[in-house]
Amino acid sequence: MAASFVQDGKTVCDVGCDHGKLSLYLIKEGKARRIIATDINAKPLQKAVDLFSRQGLSDKARFYLTDGLDGIDNSDGEISHIVIAGLGGTTMKFILDNAPWVKSPDIKLVLLPAQSGYTVREWLYSNGFEIEKETTVEEKGKYYSCMCAVYTGKNTASDVFDIYLGKSGENTGDSAKGYFELIMTRLKKEQKGFLIETGAENPEYSKAINKLQTLIDGIK
């Protein structure tokens, strides 16, 4: 899914590249001219190095054993996309916070959080990014939303619904319904916490729950 958001990539930075399969796909499909692949663990990074070597494509990629984007230099502006897929939302936020150069209108962020997507959206909205598109996806019975964002410099006013759903609310079909139901469980859990703590429901969460329920009911 993340690969579908990369179009006409110059140099694509694949953060947490694991075994390098996504990076290789982007090169072979012509979605990227070059790859910068990073991983915090040596063994999977070496597998990515070996994968490119076996394909005769070592000249198309540079590999870095590092935490997120630490030490990655984009002073020449070569990076057109940053892909972070399969990491938790809190980890993604940490990675982006520690690389201020990602705030460039010339870079697209392609983010597929494994959990806590609301943390990622909240960071994007409050750091001058616009979420251009989201697509929900199901894999092995679990549901995710992949988002594409670009820096505009304008912080976006957001409510609970925006933070928890973003543009995933524009999706339909089974994967969307599964994702919406996952988010509904989270919202109701948060609402229950407010009720226990204060004796009253949080109206912002009530509004988001009602709006989300309408979306779920609308999917046949």
Coordinates of C-alpha atoms in Angstrom, one line a residue:
M1 CA 0.0 0.0 0.0
A2 CA 2.8 2.4 0.9
A3 CA 4.3 1.9 -2.5
S4 CA 1.2 3.1 -4.3
F5 CA 1.7 6.6 -2.8
V6 CA 5.2 6.9 -4.3
Q7 CA 5.0 8.3 -7.9
D8 CA 7.9 9.7 -9.9
G9 CA 10.2 9.4 -6.9
K10 CA 13.8 10.8 -7.2
T11 CA 15.5 9.4 -4.1
V12 CA 13.1 7.6 -1.7
C13 CA 14.2 7.2 1.9
D14 CA 12.8 3.9 3.3
V15 CA 13.0 4.2 7.1
G16 CA 13.0 0.9 9.0
C17 CA 13.6 -0.8 5.7
D18 CA 13.8 -4.3 7.3
H19 CA 14.7 -6.8 4.5
G20 CA 14.5 -4.2 1.8
K21 CA 11.6 -5.7 -0.2
L22 CA 9.7 -2.4 -0.4
S23 CA 12.8 -0.5 -1.5
L24 CA 13.5 -3.1 -4.2
Y25 CA 10.0 -3.0 -5.4
L26 CA 10.1 0.8 -5.8
I27 CA 13.3 0.5 -7.9
K28 CA 12.1 -2.3 -10.1
E29 CA 8.7 -0.7 -10.7
G30 CA 10.4 2.6 -11.7
K31 CA 8.8 4.5 -8.8
A32 CA 12.2 5.5 -7.4
R33 CA 15.5 6.3 -9.2
R34 CA 17.5 5.7 -6.0
I35 CA 17.0 4.5 -2.5
I36 CA 18.3 5.5 0.9
A37 CA 17.5 2.6 3.2
T38 CA 17.8 2.8 7.0
D39 CA 17.3 0.4 9.8
I40 CA 18.3 0.4 13.5
N41 CA 19.1 -3.4 13.4
A42 CA 22.1 -4.7 11.6
K43 CA 20.8 -8.2 10.6
P44 CA 17.7 -7.0 8.6
L45 CA 19.7 -4.2 7.1
Q46 CA 22.4 -6.7 5.9
K47 CA 19.6 -8.7 4.3
A48 CA 18.5 -5.6 2.4
V49 CA 22.1 -5.1 1.2
D50 CA 22.3 -8.7 0.1
L51 CA 18.9 -8.5 -1.7
F52 CA 20.0 -5.6 -3.8
S53 CA 23.3 -7.2 -4.5
R54 CA 21.7 -10.4 -5.8
Q55 CA 19.5 -8.3 -8.1
G56 CA 22.5 -6.4 -9.4
L57 CA 21.1 -3.2 -8.1
S58 CA 23.6 -2.2 -5.4
D59 CA 24.4 1.0 -7.3
K60 CA 20.8 2.1 -6.8
A61 CA 20.8 2.2 -3.0
R62 CA 22.7 3.4 0.0
F63 CA 22.2 1.7 3.3
Y64 CA 22.5 3.2 6.8
L65 CA 22.6 1.5 10.2
T66 CA 20.9 4.2 12.1
D67 CA 17.9 5.2 14.2
G68 CA 15.2 6.5 11.9
L69 CA 16.6 9.5 10.0
D70 CA 19.5 10.2 12.3
G71 CA 22.5 11.2 10.3
I72 CA 20.7 11.4 6.9
D73 CA 21.7 14.5 5.0
N74 CA 19.3 16.1 2.6
S75 CA 21.1 19.3 2.1
D76 CA 21.1 18.7 -1.7
G77 CA 17.4 18.2 -1.7
E78 CA 17.6 14.8 -3.4
I79 CA 15.0 13.1 -1.3
S80 CA 11.5 13.3 -2.8
H81 CA 9.7 10.8 -0.5
I82 CA 10.1 9.5 3.0
V83 CA 8.4 6.2 3.6
I84 CA 7.9 4.9 7.1
A85 CA 5.8 1.7 7.3
G86 CA 5.1 -0.7 10.1
L87 CA 6.4 1.3 13.0
G88 CA 4.3 2.6 15.8
G89 CA 2.8 6.1 15.7
T90 CA 4.9 7.2 18.8
T91 CA 8.1 6.0 17.1
M92 CA 7.2 7.8 13.9
K93 CA 6.6 11.0 15.8
F94 CA 10.0 10.7 17.4
I95 CA 11.7 10.1 14.1
L96 CA 10.1 13.1 12.4
D97 CA 10.6 15.4 15.4
N98 CA 14.3 14.6 15.2
A99 CA 14.7 15.4 11.5
P100 CA 13.4 19.0 11.1
W101 CA 14.5 19.0 7.4
V102 CA 11.4 16.9 6.6
K103 CA 9.5 20.1 6.8
S104 CA 9.9 20.8 3.1
P105 CA 7.2 21.2 0.4
D106 CA 9.4 19.1 -1.9
I107 CA 9.2 16.0 0.3
K108 CA 6.1 13.7 0.5
L109 CA 5.7 11.7 3.7
V110 CA 4.2 8.2 3.2
L111 CA 3.3 6.9 6.6
L112 CA 1.7 3.6 7.5
P113 CA 1.7 3.3 11.3
A114 CA 1.3 -0.1 12.8
Q115 CA -0.7 1.4 15.7
S116 CA -1.5 4.8 17.2
G117 CA -2.2 6.5 13.9
Y118 CA -3.9 9.3 15.8
T119 CA -0.5 10.2 17.2
V120 CA 0.9 10.7 13.7
R121 CA -2.1 12.7 12.5
E122 CA -1.9 15.0 15.5
W123 CA 1.8 15.6 14.9
L124 CA 1.2 16.3 11.2
Y125 CA -1.7 18.7 11.8
S126 CA 0.3 20.7 14.5
N127 CA 3.6 20.8 12.5
G128 CA 2.3 22.4 9.3
F129 CA 1.5 19.3 7.2
E130 CA -1.5 18.6 5.1
I131 CA -2.7 15.0 4.8
E132 CA -3.5 14.7 1.1
K133 CA -4.8 11.2 1.1
E134 CA -5.4 8.1 3.2
T135 CA -6.2 4.6 2.2
T136 CA -7.3 1.8 4.5
V137 CA -5.8 -1.6 4.2
E138 CA -6.3 -5.1 5.8
E139 CA -3.5 -7.5 6.3
K140 CA -3.8 -10.8 8.1
G141 CA -6.9 -9.7 9.9
K142 CA -5.5 -6.4 11.1
Y143 CA -6.5 -3.0 9.8
Y144 CA -4.3 0.1 9.0
S145 CA -4.5 3.4 7.3
C146 CA -1.7 4.6 5.0
M147 CA -1.4 8.4 4.7
C148 CA 0.4 10.7 2.3
A149 CA 1.3 14.2 3.7
V150 CA 3.1 17.3 2.4
Y151 CA 4.4 20.3 4.3
T152 CA 2.5 23.6 3.8
G153 CA 3.7 25.5 6.8
K154 CA 0.1 26.0 8.0
N155 CA -1.0 24.2 11.1
T156 CA -4.4 22.6 10.7
A157 CA -7.2 23.0 13.3
S158 CA -8.3 19.5 14.2
D159 CA -10.9 17.9 16.4
V160 CA -11.0 14.4 17.8
F161 CA -12.5 13.0 14.6
D162 CA -9.7 14.5 12.5
I163 CA -7.0 13.1 14.8
Y164 CA -8.4 9.6 14.9
L165 CA -9.8 9.3 11.4
G166 CA -8.2 12.0 9.2
K167 CA -9.0 11.3 5.6
S168 CA -9.4 7.6 6.1
G169 CA -13.1 8.6 6.6
E170 CA -13.3 9.0 2.9
N171 CA -12.7 5.3 2.3
T172 CA -15.4 2.6 1.8
G173 CA -15.4 -1.2 1.7
D174 CA -14.4 -4.0 4.0
S175 CA -11.0 -2.6 5.0
A176 CA -12.5 0.8 5.8
K177 CA -15.2 -0.8 7.9
G178 CA -12.7 -2.9 9.8
Y179 CA -10.5 0.2 10.4
F180 CA -13.4 2.3 11.5
E181 CA -14.5 -0.4 14.0
L182 CA -11.0 -0.5 15.3
I183 CA -11.0 3.2 15.9
M184 CA -14.5 3.0 17.4
T185 CA -13.3 0.6 20.0
R186 CA -10.5 3.1 20.9
L187 CA -12.8 6.1 21.1
K188 CA -15.3 4.3 23.3
K189 CA -12.4 3.2 25.6
E190 CA -11.3 6.8 25.9
Q191 CA -14.8 7.9 26.5
K192 CA -15.3 5.4 29.2
G193 CA -12.1 6.7 30.9
F194 CA -13.5 10.2 30.9
L195 CA -16.8 9.0 32.4
I196 CA -15.0 7.1 35.2
E197 CA -12.7 10.0 35.9
T198 CA -15.1 12.9 35.7
G199 CA -18.6 11.4 35.9
A200 CA -19.5 12.8 32.5
E201 CA -18.8 12.0 28.9
N202 CA -16.5 14.2 26.8
P203 CA -18.6 16.0 24.2
E204 CA -15.8 16.0 21.7
Y205 CA -15.5 12.2 21.8
S206 CA -19.3 11.8 21.7
K207 CA -19.4 13.9 18.5
A208 CA -16.6 11.8 17.0
I209 CA -18.3 8.5 18.0
N210 CA -21.6 9.6 16.5
K211 CA -19.9 10.7 13.3
L212 CA -17.9 7.5 13.0
Q213 CA -21.0 5.4 13.6
T214 CA -22.7 7.1 10.7
L215 CA -19.7 6.1 8.5
I216 CA -19.9 2.5 9.7
D217 CA -23.6 2.3 9.1
G218 CA -23.2 3.7 5.6
I219 CA -20.9 0.8 4.5
K220 CA -23.0 -2.1 3.2

